[in-house]
Short mmCIF file of C-alpha atoms in Angstrom, two decimals:
data_model
loop_
_atom_site.label_atom_id
_atom_site.label_comp_id
_atom_site.label_asym_id
_atom_site.label_seq_id
_atom_site.Cartn_x
_atom_site.Cartn_y
_atom_site.Cartn_z
CA MET A 193 65.24 -13.59 91.31
CA ILE A 194 63.13 -10.77 90.31
CA SER A 195 60.74 -10.94 87.31
CA ARG A 196 61.04 -8.97 84.13
CA ARG A 197 58.09 -6.65 85.11
CA GLN A 198 59.82 -5.89 88.61
CA PHE A 199 62.86 -5.15 86.95
CA LEU A 200 61.24 -2.55 84.57
CA LYS A 201 59.32 -0.93 87.32
CA ARG A 202 62.63 -0.55 89.36
CA LEU A 203 64.54 0.78 86.39
CA LEU A 204 61.53 3.17 85.83
CA SER A 205 61.68 4.48 89.56
CA ALA A 206 65.26 5.24 89.00
CA ALA A 207 64.99 6.99 85.89
CA ALA A 208 62.08 9.05 87.27
CA ALA A 209 64.07 10.21 90.13
CA LEU A 210 67.29 11.43 87.90
CA THR A 211 64.99 13.15 85.31
CA GLY A 212 61.94 14.46 87.19
CA GLY A 213 59.79 12.79 84.47
CA GLY A 214 58.34 10.01 86.62
CA PHE A 215 54.74 10.82 85.44
CA LEU A 216 55.61 10.46 81.70
CA LEU A 217 57.74 7.61 82.09
CA THR A 218 55.11 5.81 84.12
CA GLN A 219 52.27 6.47 81.58
CA ALA A 220 54.64 5.30 78.92
CA LEU A 221 55.47 1.87 80.37
CA LYS A 222 51.85 1.51 81.23
CA SER A 223 50.95 1.86 77.61
CA ARG A 224 53.71 -0.47 76.56
CA GLU A 225 52.75 -3.11 78.92
CA LYS A 226 48.97 -2.57 77.75
CA ALA A 227 50.18 -3.08 74.06
CA SER A 228 52.16 -6.18 74.61
CA VAL A 229 49.41 -7.94 76.68
CA ALA A 230 46.02 -6.97 75.44
CA ALA A 231 46.17 -4.73 72.25
CA PRO A 232 43.84 -5.97 69.28
CA PRO A 233 45.15 -6.08 65.86
CA ALA A 234 45.45 -2.67 64.05
CA GLN A 235 42.22 -1.79 62.37
CA PRO A 236 41.73 0.72 59.38
CA SER A 237 40.21 3.97 59.88
CA HIS A 238 37.31 3.16 57.50
CA THR A 239 35.64 0.09 56.69
CA PRO A 240 33.75 0.30 52.99
CA GLU A 241 30.18 -0.46 53.04
CA PRO A 242 29.38 -3.86 51.21
CA THR A 243 28.13 -3.46 47.51
CA PRO A 244 24.54 -4.01 47.55
CA THR A 245 23.27 -7.22 46.05
CA ALA A 246 19.59 -7.04 46.60
CA PRO A 247 17.00 -7.60 43.74
CA GLY A 248 15.95 -4.82 41.74
CA THR A 249 19.23 -3.27 40.56
CA ASN A 250 18.26 -2.96 37.08
CA GLN A 251 19.98 -6.26 35.85
CA LEU A 252 19.89 -6.85 32.10
CA LEU A 253 17.62 -9.75 31.19
CA LEU A 254 17.72 -9.93 27.60
CA SER A 255 19.31 -8.54 24.68
CA PHE A 256 18.37 -9.10 20.86
CA PHE A 257 18.73 -7.87 17.24
CA LEU A 258 15.52 -7.69 15.14
CA LEU A 259 16.58 -7.68 11.51
CA SER A 260 13.54 -6.58 9.52
CA ASP A 261 13.24 -6.66 5.55
CA VAL A 262 16.39 -8.20 4.61
CA HIS A 263 14.78 -8.81 1.21
CA LEU A 264 17.45 -11.47 0.49
CA SER A 265 17.13 -12.60 -3.15
CA ASN A 266 19.45 -15.11 -5.00
CA GLY A 267 21.29 -13.33 -7.57
CA VAL A 268 20.83 -9.66 -6.10
CA SER A 269 24.29 -8.93 -4.58
CA ALA A 270 23.33 -5.56 -3.09
CA MET A 271 21.05 -7.36 -0.49
CA THR A 272 23.52 -9.91 0.13
CA ASP A 273 26.40 -7.39 0.88
CA LYS A 274 24.02 -5.76 3.11
CA PHE A 275 23.06 -8.86 4.99
CA HIS A 276 26.71 -9.79 5.42
CA SER A 277 27.24 -6.22 6.99
CA ALA A 278 24.74 -7.10 9.52
CA LEU A 279 25.95 -10.38 10.41
CA LYS A 280 29.68 -9.39 10.74
CA ASP A 281 28.82 -6.73 13.06
CA ILE A 282 26.44 -8.93 15.20
CA SER A 283 28.86 -11.80 15.37
CA ASP A 284 31.60 -9.65 16.71
CA PHE A 285 29.46 -7.20 18.78
CA GLU A 286 30.22 -5.04 21.81
CA SER A 287 27.45 -6.03 23.83
CA PRO A 288 25.40 -9.47 24.64
CA VAL A 289 23.14 -10.56 21.96
CA ASP A 290 21.13 -13.57 23.25
CA THR A 291 18.90 -14.01 20.05
CA ILE A 292 18.10 -12.76 16.51
CA VAL A 293 14.68 -12.11 15.32
CA PHE A 294 13.77 -11.82 11.70
CA GLY A 295 10.91 -9.56 11.50
CA GLY A 296 9.41 -10.41 8.17
CA ASP A 297 10.35 -10.31 4.50
CA VAL A 298 13.87 -12.20 5.06
CA THR A 299 13.45 -13.11 1.50
CA ASP A 300 12.44 -10.90 -1.35
CA MET A 301 10.32 -13.74 -3.24
CA GLY A 302 10.14 -16.78 -0.83
CA ARG A 303 11.71 -19.01 -3.35
CA GLU A 304 13.52 -22.37 -2.34
CA GLN A 305 16.70 -20.87 -3.82
CA ASP A 306 16.38 -17.85 -1.36
CA TYR A 307 16.28 -19.94 1.49
CA LYS A 308 19.21 -21.91 0.31
CA LEU A 309 21.29 -18.78 0.01
CA LEU A 310 20.12 -17.39 3.57
CA ARG A 311 21.26 -20.67 5.07
CA ASN A 312 24.62 -20.52 3.20
CA ILE A 313 25.14 -17.03 4.55
CA LEU A 314 24.06 -17.94 8.18
CA ASP A 315 26.33 -21.01 8.16
CA LYS A 316 29.39 -18.50 7.68
CA TYR A 317 28.86 -16.95 11.11
CA LYS A 318 28.90 -17.77 14.60
CA LEU A 319 25.41 -16.43 15.93
CA PRO A 320 22.93 -16.76 18.63
CA PRO A 321 19.70 -18.68 18.33
CA ILE A 322 17.56 -17.37 15.34
CA HIS A 323 13.80 -16.89 15.23
CA GLY A 324 11.78 -15.52 12.37
CA ASN A 325 8.38 -13.74 11.34
CA MET A 326 6.78 -14.02 8.02
CA GLY A 327 6.19 -11.05 6.01
CA ASN A 328 4.20 -10.62 2.84
CA HIS A 329 7.44 -10.87 0.71
CA ASP A 330 7.90 -14.24 1.92
CA TYR A 331 4.98 -15.32 -0.08
CA TYR A 332 5.98 -13.51 -3.39
CA ASP A 333 6.79 -16.88 -5.24
CA ILE A 334 3.33 -16.89 -6.52
CA TRP A 335 4.11 -14.04 -8.76
CA ILE A 336 7.13 -15.98 -10.55
CA ASN A 337 6.20 -17.92 -13.63
CA GLY A 338 8.02 -21.22 -14.79
CA LYS A 339 10.67 -19.08 -16.57
CA GLY A 340 11.61 -17.06 -13.50
CA GLU A 341 9.87 -14.12 -14.73
CA TRP A 342 7.59 -11.73 -12.71
CA SER A 343 3.90 -12.49 -14.16
CA VAL A 344 0.93 -10.82 -12.86
CA ASP A 345 -1.39 -12.06 -15.48
CA THR A 346 -0.65 -15.84 -14.63
CA LEU A 347 -0.87 -15.36 -10.79
CA PRO A 348 -0.49 -17.69 -8.99
CA ASN A 349 1.83 -19.38 -11.60
CA GLY A 350 0.93 -22.76 -10.27
CA LYS A 351 1.87 -22.13 -6.74
CA THR A 352 -0.02 -21.66 -3.52
CA ASP A 353 0.35 -19.60 -0.12
CA ALA A 354 0.74 -22.78 1.59
CA MET A 355 3.81 -23.49 -0.31
CA ALA A 356 5.54 -20.46 0.67
CA ARG A 357 4.41 -21.06 4.44
CA GLU A 358 5.81 -24.48 4.17
CA ARG A 359 9.20 -23.31 3.18
CA PHE A 360 9.33 -20.53 5.95
CA MET A 361 8.05 -23.10 8.54
CA LYS A 362 10.62 -25.60 7.55
CA PHE A 363 13.55 -23.33 7.62
CA PHE A 364 12.69 -21.74 11.14
CA GLY A 365 11.60 -24.96 12.76
CA TYR A 366 7.73 -24.27 12.95
CA LYS A 367 5.43 -27.35 13.32
CA ASP A 368 1.88 -26.56 12.53
CA LYS A 369 1.41 -22.82 12.44
CA PRO A 370 3.82 -20.04 10.99
CA TYR A 371 3.33 -18.20 14.48
CA LYS A 372 4.49 -19.19 17.96
CA ASP A 373 5.54 -17.79 21.36
CA ILE A 374 8.97 -18.61 22.94
CA TRP A 375 10.71 -17.91 26.32
CA VAL A 376 14.17 -16.54 26.10
CA ASN A 377 15.93 -15.87 29.47
CA ASP A 378 12.58 -15.70 31.15
CA ILE A 379 11.09 -12.99 28.70
CA HIS A 380 8.16 -13.75 26.41
CA LEU A 381 8.67 -13.29 22.77
CA ILE A 382 5.61 -13.55 20.46
CA LEU A 383 5.99 -13.94 16.99
CA MET A 384 2.78 -13.21 14.79
CA SER A 385 3.55 -14.10 11.11
CA GLN A 386 0.62 -13.43 8.68
CA GLU A 387 -1.40 -16.48 7.76
CA ALA A 388 -2.52 -15.91 4.28
CA TYR A 389 -1.46 -13.78 1.13
CA ALA A 390 -3.07 -12.94 -2.43
CA GLN A 391 -3.40 -16.61 -3.69
CA GLU A 392 -5.71 -17.36 -0.50
CA LYS A 393 -7.05 -13.81 0.25
CA PRO A 394 -6.95 -11.48 -2.63
CA GLU A 395 -8.80 -8.94 -0.71
CA VAL A 396 -5.89 -8.39 1.86
CA GLY A 397 -3.68 -7.35 -0.66
CA GLU A 398 -0.10 -6.39 1.07
CA GLY A 399 -1.79 -6.42 4.38
CA ALA A 400 -1.24 -8.81 7.39
CA TRP A 401 -4.33 -11.22 7.89
CA TYR A 402 -4.83 -12.98 11.23
CA SER A 403 -7.52 -15.62 11.71
CA ASP A 404 -9.99 -16.00 14.53
CA GLU A 405 -7.76 -18.92 15.53
CA GLN A 406 -4.69 -16.89 15.67
CA LEU A 407 -6.29 -14.07 17.48
CA ALA A 408 -7.66 -16.44 20.26
CA TRP A 409 -4.23 -17.88 20.52
CA LEU A 410 -2.88 -14.39 21.20
CA GLU A 411 -5.49 -13.78 23.96
CA ASN A 412 -4.66 -17.08 25.35
CA VAL A 413 -0.94 -16.66 25.49
CA MET A 414 -0.97 -13.19 27.00
CA LYS A 415 -2.92 -14.39 30.14
CA VAL A 416 0.34 -14.78 31.85
CA HIS A 417 1.09 -11.08 31.82
CA GLU A 418 -1.42 -10.19 34.39
CA ASP A 419 1.45 -9.54 36.72
CA GLY A 420 3.13 -7.05 34.51
CA LYS A 421 5.81 -9.10 33.17
CA PRO A 422 7.11 -7.75 29.87
CA ALA A 423 5.66 -9.21 26.69
CA VAL A 424 7.41 -8.46 23.29
CA ILE A 425 5.23 -9.08 20.04
CA PHE A 426 6.75 -9.12 16.63
CA ILE A 427 4.36 -8.19 13.62
CA HIS A 428 5.51 -7.28 10.16
CA GLN A 429 3.08 -4.75 8.52
CA PRO A 430 2.21 -1.76 10.91
CA LEU A 431 -0.82 -0.73 12.54
CA PRO A 432 -3.30 1.84 11.20
CA ALA A 433 -4.58 4.73 13.29
CA PRO A 434 -6.12 3.91 16.45
CA ASP A 435 -9.64 2.65 16.63
CA MET A 436 -9.47 1.53 13.08
CA ASP A 437 -9.10 -1.72 11.17
CA GLY A 438 -6.15 -1.81 8.39
CA ARG A 439 -6.11 -2.23 4.65
CA THR A 440 -3.33 -3.24 2.35
CA HIS A 441 0.37 -2.74 3.87
CA GLN A 442 -1.12 -2.68 7.25
CA MET A 443 -2.51 -5.00 9.87
CA ILE A 444 -5.96 -5.80 8.85
CA ARG A 445 -7.74 -6.82 12.28
CA ALA A 446 -5.98 -4.11 14.22
CA LYS A 447 -9.01 -3.34 16.26
CA ALA A 448 -9.10 -7.05 17.73
CA PHE A 449 -5.36 -6.82 18.18
CA ARG A 450 -5.46 -3.73 20.19
CA GLU A 451 -8.32 -5.05 22.27
CA ILE A 452 -6.69 -8.25 23.31
CA LEU A 453 -3.46 -6.21 24.49
CA LYS A 454 -5.40 -3.56 26.08
CA PRO A 455 -5.48 -5.06 29.87
CA TYR A 456 -1.78 -5.43 29.98
CA ARG A 457 1.27 -3.17 30.67
CA ASN A 458 4.64 -3.43 29.53
CA VAL A 459 3.65 -4.75 26.21
CA PHE A 460 5.94 -4.04 23.58
CA VAL A 461 4.90 -4.41 19.71
CA LEU A 462 7.94 -4.37 17.05
CA SER A 463 7.20 -4.13 13.35
CA GLY A 464 8.94 -3.62 10.27
CA HIS A 465 7.65 -3.14 6.69
CA THR A 466 7.95 0.39 6.24
CA HIS A 467 11.61 0.48 5.57
CA ARG A 468 11.95 3.81 7.91
CA ASN A 469 15.29 5.44 8.40
CA PHE A 470 16.45 5.45 12.03
CA ALA A 471 18.53 8.63 11.32
CA THR A 472 15.69 10.75 9.73
CA GLU A 473 12.30 9.43 11.37
CA ASN A 474 10.88 8.95 14.73
CA HIS A 475 10.24 5.02 15.38
CA TYR A 476 8.26 5.16 18.56
CA ASN A 477 4.52 5.35 18.57
CA THR A 478 2.71 6.23 21.83
CA GLN A 479 -0.77 6.34 20.53
CA ASN A 480 -1.60 2.95 21.87
CA THR A 481 -2.06 1.21 25.32
CA PHE A 482 1.38 -0.66 24.32
CA HIS A 483 4.60 0.63 23.21
CA TRP A 484 5.03 0.46 19.18
CA LEU A 485 8.34 0.65 17.71
CA ASN A 486 8.84 0.44 14.08
CA ASN A 487 12.20 -1.13 12.74
CA ALA A 488 14.33 0.05 9.73
CA SER A 489 15.34 -2.42 6.97
CA VAL A 490 18.57 -4.21 6.60
CA GLY A 491 18.24 -4.38 2.88
CA LYS A 492 16.11 -1.33 1.81
CA THR A 493 16.26 1.36 4.31
CA ARG A 494 14.67 4.18 2.37
CA SER A 495 15.58 8.13 2.38
CA SER A 496 19.37 7.81 2.52
CA ASP A 497 22.16 9.00 0.26
CA ASN A 498 24.33 6.05 1.26
CA PRO A 499 23.77 3.13 -1.04
CA ASN A 500 25.30 0.80 1.61
CA VAL A 501 23.12 1.73 4.31
CA ALA A 502 21.72 -1.17 6.41
CA GLN A 503 19.87 -0.76 9.81
CA GLY A 504 18.47 -2.86 12.42
CA MET A 505 17.08 -2.62 15.98
CA TYR A 506 19.00 -3.61 19.06
CA VAL A 507 16.85 -4.27 22.36
CA GLN A 508 17.78 -4.57 25.88
CA ILE A 509 15.26 -5.66 28.38
CA TYR A 510 16.25 -4.73 31.98
CA GLU A 511 14.52 -5.28 35.17
CA LYS A 512 13.36 -1.51 35.25
CA GLU A 513 13.42 -0.27 31.52
CA VAL A 514 13.63 -1.24 28.00
CA ILE A 515 16.38 0.23 25.76
CA VAL A 516 15.80 0.25 22.03
CA ARG A 517 18.62 1.55 19.82
CA GLY A 518 18.89 1.82 15.91
CA ARG A 519 22.14 0.25 14.52
CA GLU A 520 24.03 1.24 11.10
CA PHE A 521 25.49 -1.87 10.11
CA SER A 522 27.38 -0.59 7.22
CA ASP A 523 29.84 1.10 9.65
CA ARG A 524 29.06 -0.38 12.82
CA THR A 525 27.77 2.60 14.77
CA TRP A 526 24.95 3.60 16.75
CA ILE A 527 22.17 6.25 15.37
CA GLU A 528 22.26 8.39 18.17
CA SER A 529 18.85 10.13 17.43
CA ALA A 530 17.19 6.57 17.44
CA LYS A 531 17.61 5.72 21.15
CA TYR A 532 14.40 5.13 23.25
CA THR A 533 14.43 4.37 26.89
CA ILE A 534 11.05 3.01 28.20
CA PRO A 535 10.52 2.32 31.81
CA ILE A 536 9.06 -0.95 33.11
CA VAL A 537 6.02 -0.04 35.26
#
């Protein structure tokens, strides 16, 4: 008995003799035998390169909304309606929102009834964690007399700045001071509420006063940023011109503030108070060693023909850059002229 292989060879020889195509048939048989014995599995003509997964791909680290100058006041529906517009947008937002920061003047008068209204509204929405910075209007209860009327002549109308601070601190969960720092997604957020107002320090007017203690605290918490890790600092009143201390409606001790931040890179200072309109004004100041961006207002954005205008700041911190965008809450749109992309260096 002959083997199958021997049979095929004999058949090949016979066919070659008859057709004269011995060479071709021999090569075909060899190829067939090789394929049946040792051929590897078929391979694609091109193998795609794997997607890079190395660090430094500009991953998004933190995103948040800064809501400045809400000016919520019990009985004033215009401010309440605008605040609802903002929260409706944020609670169903197109991009991640890790936290919300109130940038000062969350209330118009700082009364107990205003904080109750704030709580009632917030409870209607599914929102990320909330933090707050105290503004000058959050101290305004000292201007209101026992009849609920604005009364300058009887200031402080039986009230104190300490009472206003206590309401604010209780609402936002502060323990000993109205200022604090927190870490969210490994990004450092530093909230610098002003510590006093017209009852305790009449000379500051509507300016932001920081004590020696708070400035020393800031100097200490900034020490972790020697490696260039981003720091985001929230103030309410804006800074005066470079190399100057401020006055009413500004940060008073601006020289000391700037000196503390001077050694560090990738510092972002976010302010409010001015009610600037993202659609018509530049909000990025580059005259300092840090990046200073001024927010618009949810409740009282200025210079607009639209009575419903309500604006806020959306901030995204990536590994390689920070993107700041102005948001119009009334129609849930981006303000295209208010987009600032700042590299991390």
